[in-house]
Amino acid sequence: MKIDLTETNSSKINAAMVQARRDIGTPAIGMVLTLVIVTDEENAYDALKSANDASHEHPSRIVVVVKRASRSPRSRRDARLDAEIRVGADAGSGETVVLRLHGELVNHAQSVVLPLLLPDAPVVVWWPGGAPADLAGDPLGALGQRRITDTYSSEHPVEALGARAEAYAPGDTDLSWTRITPWRSMLAAALDQQALSVVSATVEGEDENPSCELLAMWLADRLQVPVKRTLSSGPGLTAVRLSTKDGDIVLDRADGALATLCMPGQPDRAVALKRRDTAELLAEELRRLDPDNTYEASLKFGVARLEASSLEAEAPAKAAAPAKAEPSKPAAKPTKKAAAK
């Protein structure tokens, strides 16, 4: 069921949702959280579809905040709220409210969203793109226990990681970090199987891919070894190599679906490591509402520190390399006077 409300307010939206639940015969819905999606009109459809898919695992009230840019100074002064309510089959396993804010109301979105939050339930705020620099300091971000962004959608993803590190607050997370969960699990399991001491590591992937940078920073922070970042044509993260004295541990995924794990003294094995869609990533993040300390430590390790440690590791290797001998000059021919002597 879909209900359209124009020039409305939060009280009317709440009343319409209660009436809609009664009309479809489900006055009580067991929702576990409120998911607030802050997006624009261009990305609203994809974000809402992913949230609806994730709601099958986490029944929730989804509040989509769409800030509509006004074209003229007069329309920017006029505040208006339009809403679309979806319940039943049109709203996944919960209920959905799409809010379109116009004019001055764009600057006071939190006052509209606050009355629509589920009582005594966690709040998660998600920016599919265009997130503010300070998530916890944002008026909408301050409503949530968890704040989800995706630096992959940024214009300069690697620079965005630095901004996230500077303004980090407990509860912040990133879907670029969620993408590497299977990689981290596979590498940790490989090191648990064999007591090998890692001396260096290499992470290979696309240029300007924040997941590659985060995985490299995680390895550098946890293993305390130099980690080199190399480029490939993708898709996404393609390979990780952990160098040990007994041989290399290599996790290679060239096609974005199936990976090969190579370990010293063991036969190569194929492992499923497909690239996951946004709904799967979002569902994983909604499973935990406590701060992710591992993400914090990896993020604050920093891209600049990662590059510095890689350069420091390369310097001794270059110094230890034997210098090339200069070609010997041909002996000078004796002059006539020297021959006479």
XYZ file of C-alpha atoms in Angstrom:
341
model
C 0.000 0.000 0.000
C 1.198 3.497 -0.889
C -0.096 6.780 0.516
C 0.928 10.201 -0.806
C 0.787 13.242 1.445
C 1.539 16.763 0.191
C 2.287 19.816 2.319
C 2.079 17.688 5.434
C 3.817 17.388 8.804
C 5.211 14.671 11.083
C 1.990 14.256 13.086
C -0.074 13.580 9.977
C 2.559 11.143 8.700
C 2.479 9.164 11.974
C -1.321 9.035 11.929
C -1.338 7.880 8.302
C 1.125 5.063 9.091
C -1.015 3.795 11.974
C -4.117 3.839 9.778
C -2.283 2.085 6.934
C -1.172 -0.747 9.235
C -4.756 -1.213 10.403
C -6.041 -1.229 6.828
C -3.740 -4.083 5.844
C -4.521 -6.014 9.028
C -1.106 -5.733 10.738
C -1.440 -3.131 13.492
C 1.743 -4.381 15.179
C 4.952 -4.956 13.217
C 8.053 -6.290 14.982
C 10.602 -3.730 13.810
C 14.033 -3.740 15.455
C 15.480 -0.371 14.396
C 14.993 2.823 12.431
C 17.129 3.265 9.336
C 17.437 6.883 8.195
C 18.710 7.267 4.623
C 19.978 10.720 3.658
C 20.236 10.988 -0.105
C 19.281 12.935 -3.203
C 16.647 12.200 -5.831
C 19.172 10.579 -8.151
C 20.269 7.890 -5.681
C 17.039 7.493 -3.712
C 15.658 4.563 -5.735
C 18.786 2.386 -5.513
C 19.295 3.173 -1.824
C 15.689 2.353 -0.959
C 15.812 -0.905 -2.907
C 18.942 -2.002 -1.027
C 17.377 -1.039 2.303
C 14.183 -2.978 1.513
C 16.242 -6.071 0.668
C 18.231 -5.718 3.894
C 14.993 -5.333 5.892
C 14.157 -9.000 5.271
C 16.974 -9.763 7.724
C 16.443 -6.665 9.892
C 12.769 -5.545 9.927
C 12.930 -1.788 10.300
C 11.245 1.511 9.736
C 13.017 3.130 6.815
C 12.936 6.932 6.690
C 14.313 8.338 3.440
C 15.257 12.022 3.587
C 15.435 13.621 0.139
C 16.531 17.237 0.161
C 15.115 18.974 -2.902
C 17.177 21.866 -4.217
C 15.106 24.963 -4.925
C 15.753 26.915 -8.097
C 14.644 30.408 -7.129
C 15.249 32.531 -3.994
C 11.491 32.695 -3.345
C 11.040 28.900 -3.438
C 14.065 28.490 -1.170
C 12.261 30.558 1.472
C 9.062 28.503 1.262
C 9.188 25.407 3.478
C 7.180 22.381 2.369
C 7.133 18.715 3.300
C 5.803 15.991 1.001
C 5.704 12.361 2.085
C 5.126 8.941 0.588
C 4.187 6.117 2.961
C 4.667 2.465 2.021
C 3.500 -0.485 4.084
C 2.968 -4.146 3.355
C 4.557 -5.730 0.286
C 5.796 -2.342 -0.958
C 7.977 -1.830 2.120
C 9.960 -5.040 2.546
C 9.590 -6.443 6.063
C 8.833 -3.139 7.763
C 7.472 0.208 6.690
C 8.885 3.061 4.654
C 8.468 6.822 4.702
C 9.969 8.897 1.902
C 10.287 12.545 2.928
C 10.881 15.255 0.340
C 11.989 18.479 1.967
C 11.676 21.792 0.139
C 12.916 25.287 0.861
C 14.058 26.317 4.319
C 12.966 22.946 5.731
C 16.069 21.381 4.159
C 18.164 22.982 6.920
C 15.969 21.500 9.677
C 15.607 17.893 8.543
C 16.272 16.549 12.046
C 13.127 18.223 13.392
C 11.061 16.359 10.804
C 12.751 12.984 11.288
C 12.823 12.952 15.117
C 9.056 12.365 15.648
C 9.155 9.497 13.125
C 11.785 7.406 14.939
C 10.659 4.167 16.555
C 10.538 4.563 20.359
C 13.153 2.639 22.364
C 14.822 1.277 19.215
C 18.309 1.890 17.801
C 18.751 4.432 15.016
C 21.147 3.935 12.106
C 21.873 6.780 9.662
C 23.151 5.946 6.176
C 24.535 8.303 3.539
C 24.786 6.381 0.215
C 26.757 9.341 -1.161
C 27.592 12.937 -0.335
C 28.156 12.420 3.390
C 29.091 15.395 5.603
C 32.669 15.770 6.808
C 31.731 15.313 10.481
C 29.168 12.509 10.707
C 28.557 12.666 14.457
C 28.371 16.473 14.355
C 25.727 16.482 11.629
C 22.197 17.115 12.984
C 20.860 13.934 11.396
C 23.988 11.941 12.231
C 23.611 12.898 15.895
C 20.335 10.940 15.989
C 22.043 7.605 15.256
C 24.024 5.088 17.265
C 25.615 3.967 13.996
C 26.521 6.130 10.996
C 27.242 4.421 7.659
C 28.970 6.008 4.674
C 30.574 4.750 1.476
C 33.836 6.470 0.523
C 33.825 4.536 -2.761
C 31.122 6.939 -3.980
C 33.291 9.989 -3.178
C 34.939 11.982 -5.936
C 38.348 11.413 -4.296
C 37.972 8.221 -2.219
C 41.498 8.094 -0.764
C 41.278 11.708 0.401
C 37.861 10.926 1.880
C 39.487 8.263 4.074
C 41.712 10.944 5.599
C 38.700 13.136 6.303
C 36.876 10.202 7.921
C 39.900 9.521 10.152
C 40.116 13.141 11.338
C 36.427 13.361 12.239
C 35.956 9.775 13.442
C 33.540 9.174 16.309
C 32.534 5.821 17.862
C 29.739 4.398 15.726
C 31.098 5.556 12.362
C 31.642 2.921 9.704
C 32.126 2.608 5.949
C 30.796 0.144 3.369
C 34.282 0.177 1.823
C 35.411 -1.483 5.070
C 32.502 -3.939 4.969
C 33.530 -5.057 1.477
C 36.800 -6.520 2.778
C 35.294 -8.589 5.613
C 35.627 -11.882 3.648
C 39.233 -11.007 2.730
C 40.146 -10.311 6.343
C 38.472 -13.525 7.492
C 40.267 -15.602 4.856
C 43.698 -14.118 5.595
C 43.263 -14.471 9.352
C 42.235 -18.117 8.918
C 45.269 -18.765 6.698
C 47.637 -17.396 9.343
C 45.896 -19.445 12.041
C 46.560 -22.652 10.118
C 50.312 -22.163 9.989
C 52.569 -20.466 12.520
C 54.376 -18.302 9.980
C 56.000 -14.957 10.645
C 55.019 -12.373 8.027
C 57.842 -10.021 7.037
C 56.023 -7.929 4.420
C 52.778 -7.764 2.481
C 51.434 -6.533 -0.849
C 47.864 -5.492 -1.643
C 46.868 -5.317 -5.308
C 43.739 -3.626 -6.636
C 42.193 -0.796 -8.594
C 43.463 2.738 -8.327
C 41.447 5.024 -6.016
C 39.730 2.053 -4.374
C 39.309 2.761 -0.635
C 38.752 -0.932 0.185
C 42.279 -1.707 -1.007
C 43.707 1.079 1.125
C 41.751 -0.031 4.194
C 42.889 -3.636 3.808
C 46.502 -2.496 3.456
C 46.197 -0.315 6.560
C 44.590 -3.184 8.479
C 47.494 -5.496 7.603
C 50.089 -2.854 8.476
C 48.403 -2.091 11.808
C 47.852 -5.718 12.844
C 51.038 -7.327 11.554
C 53.355 -4.358 12.113
C 55.099 -5.008 8.799
C 55.600 -2.826 5.711
C 52.719 -3.152 3.261
C 53.085 -2.209 -0.389
C 50.113 -1.045 -2.440
C 50.203 -2.008 -6.146
C 47.730 -1.294 -8.943
C 45.763 -3.649 -11.161
C 42.920 -3.324 -13.653
C 40.441 -4.791 -11.151
C 37.660 -5.476 -10.602
C 38.101 -4.035 -7.112
C 40.575 -5.819 -4.867
C 42.404 -8.516 -6.830
C 45.218 -10.045 -4.731
C 46.995 -10.051 -1.372
C 50.484 -11.493 -0.852
C 51.926 -12.147 2.600
C 55.663 -12.825 2.417
C 57.194 -15.209 4.989
C 60.576 -16.930 5.296
C 58.944 -20.247 4.369
C 57.162 -18.906 1.268
C 54.317 -16.628 0.287
C 50.663 -16.811 1.284
C 48.707 -15.552 -1.719
C 44.977 -14.859 -2.024
C 44.295 -14.068 -5.674
C 40.896 -13.087 -7.114
C 41.185 -12.090 -10.743
C 37.540 -12.324 -11.847
C 35.699 -10.799 -8.870
C 33.970 -14.088 -7.968
C 36.346 -16.995 -7.323
C 39.697 -16.721 -5.553
C 42.698 -19.026 -5.220
C 44.449 -19.448 -1.877
C 48.091 -20.542 -2.063
C 49.980 -21.511 1.105
C 53.481 -22.954 1.631
C 53.484 -26.753 1.713
C 49.786 -27.061 0.832
C 47.938 -27.550 -2.455
C 46.187 -24.527 -3.963
C 42.519 -24.310 -3.164
C 39.620 -22.400 -4.714
C 37.497 -20.254 -2.374
C 34.281 -18.327 -3.017
C 34.996 -14.613 -2.733
C 32.383 -12.854 -4.845
C 31.789 -9.137 -4.864
C 28.687 -8.408 -2.798
C 25.909 -5.953 -3.612
C 24.910 -3.009 -1.418
C 21.996 -4.834 0.237
C 24.320 -7.556 1.545
C 26.815 -4.983 2.810
C 24.094 -2.991 4.540
C 22.631 -6.115 6.161
C 26.064 -6.969 7.570
C 26.483 -3.513 9.085
C 23.045 -3.645 10.696
C 24.031 -6.816 12.585
C 26.180 -4.830 14.997
C 25.392 -1.554 16.718
C 28.506 -1.234 18.883
C 31.608 0.755 17.787
C 33.987 -1.073 15.452
C 37.373 -0.660 17.142
C 39.219 -2.584 14.429
C 37.912 -0.226 11.763
C 38.916 2.754 13.892
C 42.494 1.498 14.339
C 42.896 0.708 10.639
C 41.398 4.012 9.523
C 43.597 6.058 11.861
C 46.725 4.209 10.710
C 46.538 6.515 7.686
C 47.369 6.293 4.000
C 50.389 8.596 4.398
C 51.864 6.384 7.118
C 51.215 3.337 4.939
C 53.149 4.862 2.032
C 55.976 5.945 4.358
C 56.413 2.446 5.803
C 56.522 0.987 2.298
C 59.240 3.427 1.247
C 61.269 2.699 4.395
C 61.138 -1.013 3.593
C 62.327 -0.439 0.030
C 65.265 1.754 1.063
C 67.395 -0.995 2.771
C 66.770 -3.335 -0.167
C 68.086 -0.752 -2.599
C 71.081 -0.037 -0.377
C 71.913 -3.753 -0.109
C 71.817 -4.270 -3.875
C 75.356 -4.577 -5.342
C 76.467 -1.478 -7.186
C 77.017 -1.899 -10.885
C 80.665 -1.767 -11.826
C 81.538 1.043 -14.155
C 82.846 -0.107 -17.531
C 86.658 -0.066 -17.608
C 88.211 2.518 -19.846
C 90.524 1.270 -22.589
C 94.238 1.754 -21.845
C 95.776 4.783 -23.489
C 98.065 4.055 -26.389
C 101.774 4.825 -25.662
C 103.122 7.967 -27.276
C 106.234 7.999 -29.480
C 108.326 9.622 -26.704
C 107.267 6.978 -24.175
C 108.103 4.207 -26.644
C 111.583 5.690 -27.269
C 112.365 5.625 -23.560
